Coordinates of C-alpha atoms in Angstrom, one line a residue:
M1 CA -260.6 201.1 22.4
S2 CA -258.9 198.3 20.5
T3 CA -258.1 195.2 22.5
A4 CA -255.3 192.6 22.1
I5 CA -254.3 189.4 23.8
V6 CA -250.6 188.5 23.9
V7 CA -249.9 184.8 24.5
G8 CA -246.5 184.4 26.1
A9 CA -244.6 186.9 28.3
G10 CA -241.0 186.3 27.1
I11 CA -239.0 189.1 25.7
G12 CA -240.9 189.2 22.4
G13 CA -244.3 189.0 24.1
V14 CA -243.7 191.8 26.6
T15 CA -242.1 194.0 23.9
A16 CA -245.2 193.5 21.8
A17 CA -247.4 194.5 24.8
V18 CA -245.4 197.7 25.2
A19 CA -245.8 198.4 21.5
L20 CA -249.6 197.9 21.5
Q21 CA -250.0 199.9 24.6
R22 CA -248.1 202.7 22.9
R23 CA -250.7 202.6 20.0
G24 CA -253.6 203.0 22.5
W25 CA -254.6 199.4 22.8
Q26 CA -255.8 197.6 25.9
V27 CA -253.6 194.6 26.3
T28 CA -253.9 191.3 28.2
V29 CA -250.7 189.3 28.5
L30 CA -251.2 185.6 29.2
E31 CA -248.2 183.7 30.7
R32 CA -248.2 180.0 31.5
A33 CA -245.6 180.2 34.2
A34 CA -246.6 181.0 37.7
E35 CA -244.5 184.2 37.8
L36 CA -243.6 186.9 35.3
G37 CA -239.9 186.9 34.4
E38 CA -237.1 185.5 32.3
V39 CA -234.9 182.5 33.0
G40 CA -231.6 181.8 31.3
A41 CA -228.3 183.6 31.1
G42 CA -226.8 186.3 29.0
I43 CA -228.1 187.7 25.7
S44 CA -226.5 189.9 23.0
V45 CA -228.6 192.9 22.0
W46 CA -227.6 194.2 18.6
P47 CA -227.9 197.9 17.7
S48 CA -231.0 197.4 15.5
A49 CA -232.9 195.9 18.5
V50 CA -231.6 198.6 20.9
A51 CA -233.0 201.2 18.4
V52 CA -236.4 199.5 18.5
L53 CA -236.5 199.5 22.3
E54 CA -235.6 203.1 22.4
E55 CA -238.3 203.9 19.9
L56 CA -240.8 202.1 22.1
G57 CA -239.8 204.1 25.1
V58 CA -237.8 201.4 26.8
K59 CA -235.0 203.2 28.6
G60 CA -231.9 202.1 30.5
V61 CA -230.5 199.3 28.3
E62 CA -227.1 201.0 28.3
K63 CA -227.1 201.2 32.1
V64 CA -227.3 197.4 32.6
S65 CA -225.4 196.3 29.6
V66 CA -221.8 196.4 28.5
P67 CA -220.4 196.6 25.0
S68 CA -218.7 193.4 23.9
K69 CA -215.0 193.8 23.6
P70 CA -213.6 192.8 20.2
A71 CA -212.5 189.2 20.5
G72 CA -212.7 186.7 17.7
M73 CA -212.1 183.0 17.0
R74 CA -209.6 180.7 18.7
K75 CA -208.7 177.0 18.6
P76 CA -209.2 174.7 21.6
D77 CA -205.5 175.1 22.4
G78 CA -205.9 178.9 22.6
R79 CA -204.2 179.9 19.3
W80 CA -206.1 182.7 17.6
V81 CA -207.6 182.1 14.1
V82 CA -208.9 185.6 13.6
S83 CA -209.9 188.5 15.8
A84 CA -213.2 190.4 15.5
A85 CA -211.2 193.6 14.9
E86 CA -209.7 192.0 11.8
L87 CA -213.1 190.9 10.6
G88 CA -214.6 194.4 11.3
V89 CA -217.8 192.9 12.8
E90 CA -220.6 194.8 14.4
I91 CA -220.4 194.6 18.2
P92 CA -223.5 194.0 20.3
V93 CA -224.1 194.8 24.0
M94 CA -224.3 192.0 26.5
I95 CA -227.1 191.9 29.2
H96 CA -228.6 189.3 31.4
R97 CA -232.0 188.1 30.0
A98 CA -233.8 188.9 33.3
Q99 CA -232.5 192.4 33.4
L100 CA -233.6 193.1 29.8
H101 CA -237.0 191.6 30.6
D102 CA -237.4 193.8 33.7
L103 CA -236.5 196.9 31.7
I104 CA -239.2 196.2 29.1
T105 CA -242.0 195.3 31.6
A106 CA -241.2 198.5 33.6
G107 CA -242.9 200.2 30.7
F108 CA -246.2 198.5 31.4
G109 CA -249.0 201.0 32.3
P110 CA -252.6 200.7 33.2
A111 CA -253.5 199.5 29.7
V112 CA -251.5 196.2 30.2
T113 CA -252.9 193.4 32.4
V114 CA -250.8 190.4 33.1
R115 CA -252.3 187.0 34.0
T116 CA -249.8 184.4 35.1
G117 CA -250.4 180.7 35.5
Y118 CA -252.7 180.8 32.6
D119 CA -252.7 177.9 30.2
V120 CA -254.0 178.7 26.7
R121 CA -255.8 175.6 25.5
T122 CA -258.0 176.8 22.6
V123 CA -257.9 179.7 20.1
A124 CA -260.8 180.5 17.8
Q125 CA -261.5 183.5 15.6
D126 CA -264.2 185.0 13.4
A127 CA -264.5 188.1 11.4
D128 CA -264.9 190.3 14.5
G129 CA -262.3 189.0 16.9
V130 CA -260.4 186.2 18.6
T131 CA -261.4 184.1 21.6
V132 CA -259.1 182.2 24.0
N133 CA -260.4 179.3 26.1
D134 CA -264.0 180.3 25.3
E135 CA -263.7 183.1 27.8
L136 CA -261.3 185.9 26.7
R137 CA -262.0 187.9 23.6
A138 CA -260.1 190.6 21.8
D139 CA -259.7 192.3 18.4
L140 CA -256.2 190.8 17.9
L141 CA -254.1 188.0 19.2
V142 CA -250.3 188.0 19.2
A143 CA -248.8 184.6 19.6
A144 CA -245.4 184.9 21.3
D145 CA -245.6 181.4 22.9
G146 CA -242.3 180.0 21.7
I147 CA -240.9 177.4 19.4
R148 CA -243.6 174.9 20.4
S149 CA -246.3 177.4 20.0
M150 CA -249.8 176.0 20.6
V151 CA -251.3 178.9 18.6
R152 CA -249.1 178.1 15.6
R153 CA -250.1 174.4 15.8
T154 CA -253.8 175.5 15.9
L155 CA -253.4 177.7 12.8
Y156 CA -251.2 175.3 10.8
P157 CA -251.8 171.7 12.0
Q158 CA -249.9 170.2 9.0
Y159 CA -246.7 172.2 9.6
A160 CA -243.7 170.1 10.6
G161 CA -242.7 172.5 13.3
P162 CA -239.4 172.3 15.3
R163 CA -236.3 170.5 13.8
Y164 CA -233.5 169.3 15.9
A165 CA -230.2 171.0 14.9
G166 CA -228.0 168.1 16.0
F167 CA -226.4 169.7 19.0
T168 CA -227.1 170.6 22.6
A169 CA -226.1 173.9 24.3
Y170 CA -224.8 174.6 27.8
R171 CA -225.0 178.1 29.4
G172 CA -223.9 179.7 32.6
I173 CA -222.9 182.8 34.4
A174 CA -219.5 182.7 36.0
D175 CA -218.3 184.8 38.9
V176 CA -214.6 184.9 38.1
E177 CA -212.0 187.6 37.5
L178 CA -210.6 187.6 34.0
D179 CA -208.6 189.9 31.8
D180 CA -210.0 188.5 28.6
G181 CA -212.2 190.1 25.9
G182 CA -214.0 186.8 25.3
G183 CA -215.0 185.5 21.9
E184 CA -215.5 182.0 20.5
T185 CA -213.4 178.9 20.4
W186 CA -214.3 176.4 17.6
G187 CA -213.3 172.7 17.8
R188 CA -214.6 169.6 16.0
G189 CA -218.2 169.3 16.8
Q190 CA -218.0 171.7 19.8
L191 CA -218.0 175.4 20.3
F192 CA -217.5 177.6 23.3
G193 CA -218.0 181.4 23.7
F194 CA -218.0 183.9 26.5
A195 CA -218.5 187.7 27.1
R196 CA -218.4 190.0 30.1
L197 CA -221.6 191.4 31.7
I198 CA -221.7 194.8 33.3
D199 CA -221.5 193.5 36.9
G200 CA -218.2 191.9 36.1
R201 CA -219.5 188.3 35.8
Y202 CA -219.1 186.4 32.5
Y203 CA -221.8 184.8 30.4
W204 CA -220.7 181.7 28.6
Y205 CA -222.1 179.1 26.3
G206 CA -220.9 175.9 24.8
T207 CA -222.4 173.5 22.2
A208 CA -221.7 169.8 21.5
N209 CA -223.0 167.4 18.9
Q210 CA -225.1 164.6 20.5
S211 CA -228.5 162.9 20.1
A212 CA -231.6 164.8 21.1
G213 CA -232.7 164.2 24.7
T214 CA -229.3 163.2 26.1
T215 CA -228.5 164.7 29.5
S216 CA -224.8 165.6 29.8
E217 CA -222.2 167.8 31.4
P218 CA -219.8 170.2 29.5
T219 CA -216.8 167.9 30.3
V220 CA -215.6 168.1 26.7
F221 CA -214.3 171.6 27.4
E222 CA -212.2 170.7 30.5
S223 CA -209.1 170.3 28.3
W224 CA -209.7 173.5 26.3
H225 CA -207.6 176.7 26.8
D226 CA -207.9 179.0 29.8
P227 CA -210.2 180.5 31.0
I228 CA -212.8 178.0 29.7
P229 CA -212.4 175.4 32.5
R230 CA -212.4 178.3 35.1
L231 CA -215.6 179.7 33.6
I232 CA -217.5 176.4 33.9
A233 CA -216.1 175.7 37.4
G234 CA -217.0 179.3 38.5
S235 CA -220.7 178.9 37.6
E236 CA -223.2 178.1 40.3
K237 CA -225.6 176.6 37.7
V238 CA -225.2 175.2 34.2
L239 CA -228.2 175.1 32.0
Q240 CA -228.5 172.5 29.2
N241 CA -231.0 172.8 26.2
D242 CA -231.1 170.9 23.0
I243 CA -231.1 173.3 20.0
Y244 CA -234.1 173.3 17.6
D245 CA -235.1 175.7 14.9
L246 CA -238.2 175.8 12.7
T247 CA -238.6 173.9 9.5
L248 CA -238.4 175.9 6.3
P249 CA -240.4 177.3 4.6
L250 CA -241.8 179.3 7.5
V251 CA -245.6 179.5 7.8
P252 CA -247.3 182.9 7.2
F253 CA -247.0 185.0 10.3
V254 CA -250.6 186.3 10.0
Q255 CA -253.9 184.4 9.7
G256 CA -256.9 186.6 10.1
R257 CA -256.6 188.4 13.4
V258 CA -253.8 186.2 14.8
V259 CA -250.1 187.3 14.5
L260 CA -247.1 185.0 15.1
L261 CA -244.1 186.7 16.7
G262 CA -240.6 185.7 17.9
D263 CA -239.8 182.0 18.2
A264 CA -243.4 181.1 17.5
A265 CA -242.8 182.5 14.0
H266 CA -239.1 182.0 13.2
A267 CA -237.2 180.1 15.9
M268 CA -233.5 179.9 14.8
T269 CA -230.3 178.3 16.2
P270 CA -228.3 180.6 18.4
N271 CA -225.3 180.9 16.1
L272 CA -226.0 184.4 15.0
G273 CA -227.1 185.6 18.4
R274 CA -230.2 187.2 16.8
G275 CA -233.2 185.2 18.2
A276 CA -234.4 187.6 20.9
C277 CA -233.4 190.6 18.9
S278 CA -235.5 189.4 16.0
A279 CA -238.5 189.1 18.3
I280 CA -237.9 192.7 19.5
E281 CA -237.7 193.8 15.8
D282 CA -241.0 191.9 15.1
A283 CA -242.7 194.0 17.8
G284 CA -241.2 197.2 16.4
A285 CA -242.5 196.3 12.9
L286 CA -246.0 195.6 14.3
D287 CA -245.9 198.9 16.1
R288 CA -244.9 200.7 12.9
H289 CA -247.5 199.1 10.6
L290 CA -250.3 199.6 13.1
R291 CA -249.6 203.3 13.1
D292 CA -249.8 203.5 9.3
G293 CA -252.9 201.6 8.4
D294 CA -256.1 199.7 9.4
L295 CA -255.7 196.3 11.0
H296 CA -255.8 194.1 7.9
T297 CA -253.4 196.4 6.0
A298 CA -251.1 196.5 9.0
L299 CA -251.0 192.8 9.5
T300 CA -250.4 192.1 5.8
A301 CA -247.5 194.6 5.8
Y302 CA -246.1 193.0 8.9
D303 CA -246.0 189.6 7.3
A304 CA -244.6 190.9 4.1
E305 CA -241.7 192.6 6.0
R306 CA -240.8 190.1 8.7
R307 CA -241.3 186.7 7.1
P308 CA -238.7 187.2 4.4
A309 CA -236.2 188.9 6.7
T310 CA -236.4 186.2 9.4
T311 CA -236.3 183.4 6.8
K312 CA -232.9 184.6 5.8
L313 CA -231.8 184.7 9.4
V314 CA -233.0 181.1 10.0
K315 CA -231.1 179.9 6.9
R316 CA -227.9 181.8 7.8
S317 CA -227.9 180.7 11.4
R318 CA -228.5 177.1 10.4
S319 CA -225.7 177.2 7.9
L320 CA -223.3 178.8 10.4
G321 CA -224.3 176.2 13.0
R322 CA -223.5 173.4 10.5
L323 CA -220.1 174.9 9.9
A324 CA -219.4 175.5 13.5
Q325 CA -220.4 171.9 14.5
T326 CA -218.7 170.0 11.8
E327 CA -216.5 167.1 12.9
N328 CA -214.8 166.7 9.5
P329 CA -211.1 167.5 10.1
L330 CA -210.6 168.7 6.5
V331 CA -213.6 171.0 6.7
C332 CA -212.3 172.3 10.0
T333 CA -208.9 173.1 8.4
L334 CA -210.6 174.8 5.5
R335 CA -212.9 176.7 7.9
E336 CA -209.9 178.1 9.8
G337 CA -208.2 179.1 6.6
L338 CA -211.2 181.0 5.3
F339 CA -211.6 182.9 8.6
T340 CA -207.9 183.8 8.6
L341 CA -208.0 184.9 5.0
G342 CA -211.2 186.9 5.6
G343 CA -209.5 188.7 8.5
K344 CA -206.5 189.6 6.5
L345 CA -208.6 191.0 3.6
M346 CA -210.7 193.1 6.0
S347 CA -207.5 194.4 7.6
L348 CA -206.1 195.4 4.2
R349 CA -209.3 197.1 3.2
A350 CA -209.3 199.1 6.5
R351 CA -205.8 200.5 5.6
K352 CA -206.9 202.0 2.3

């Protein structure tokens, strides 16, 4: 039986473990944290990622998620710039990260072994396999160990790695009653968005330009339109994380018997809401190619498919982030005009 080691038990890593198990592999998942699980807040799951999960046998996403209501873009004073309905955008489902993680790991069978509290210090490979910490050996290693991936640094020590995007992000889950479809509000150098979860709570996020490493509170949003101040006040805990993505060009996702997946391969800013979904799609692609060819052929095809696709997403997300976080008043005015015009054009096209 073929064997694999998955480094990292986030959403991408556990999805990869399910995919490998499905192909008849014996899988060992190594997680640095003391317990298996996901921390964080909400996550948008786009139809393409939902389709991958269903193909891998992960059931129940629809039972713990809720379709996002069409919303759109507002100004800090509450005036609408454009609605999502006018733009005709695709609508994802919203789910708590921990709930999605639980759904995926529920698919673990006897072929998957999880070791928590395990710190991967060294990775070495030869023609026949991969060795971790001079003690664990397998035919394949999947590196899903995040944006600061130790495995990626080992494979590509000259790579520049993470790049600070120039802004920090706040996230929370608010237990408040609202009659609001959510959406995003764009200001000068700040952005705020929110959406309803299936249990009636609201996931929200805000971003603000500041120097890396600065600890701060989301006080900038206190003067923004309702219900933004209520959402922040109604949150038991507010998380803050500086936003990084990976320097372009991305490194090859495959070297020998080692595969990079998720943020370890293509960490992007959250502006497109595609980070975790891209990791799920990585796992789906790995599953598909392992079905159709030998290991070398499968891994080559995986890199050929996923590196160009995710490079485009990193670029698009970075560009959108720059547009969203601009502090230039003229650019902000032009930005609003372009969104308004785009909404009107989409609306006219829909009437034809």
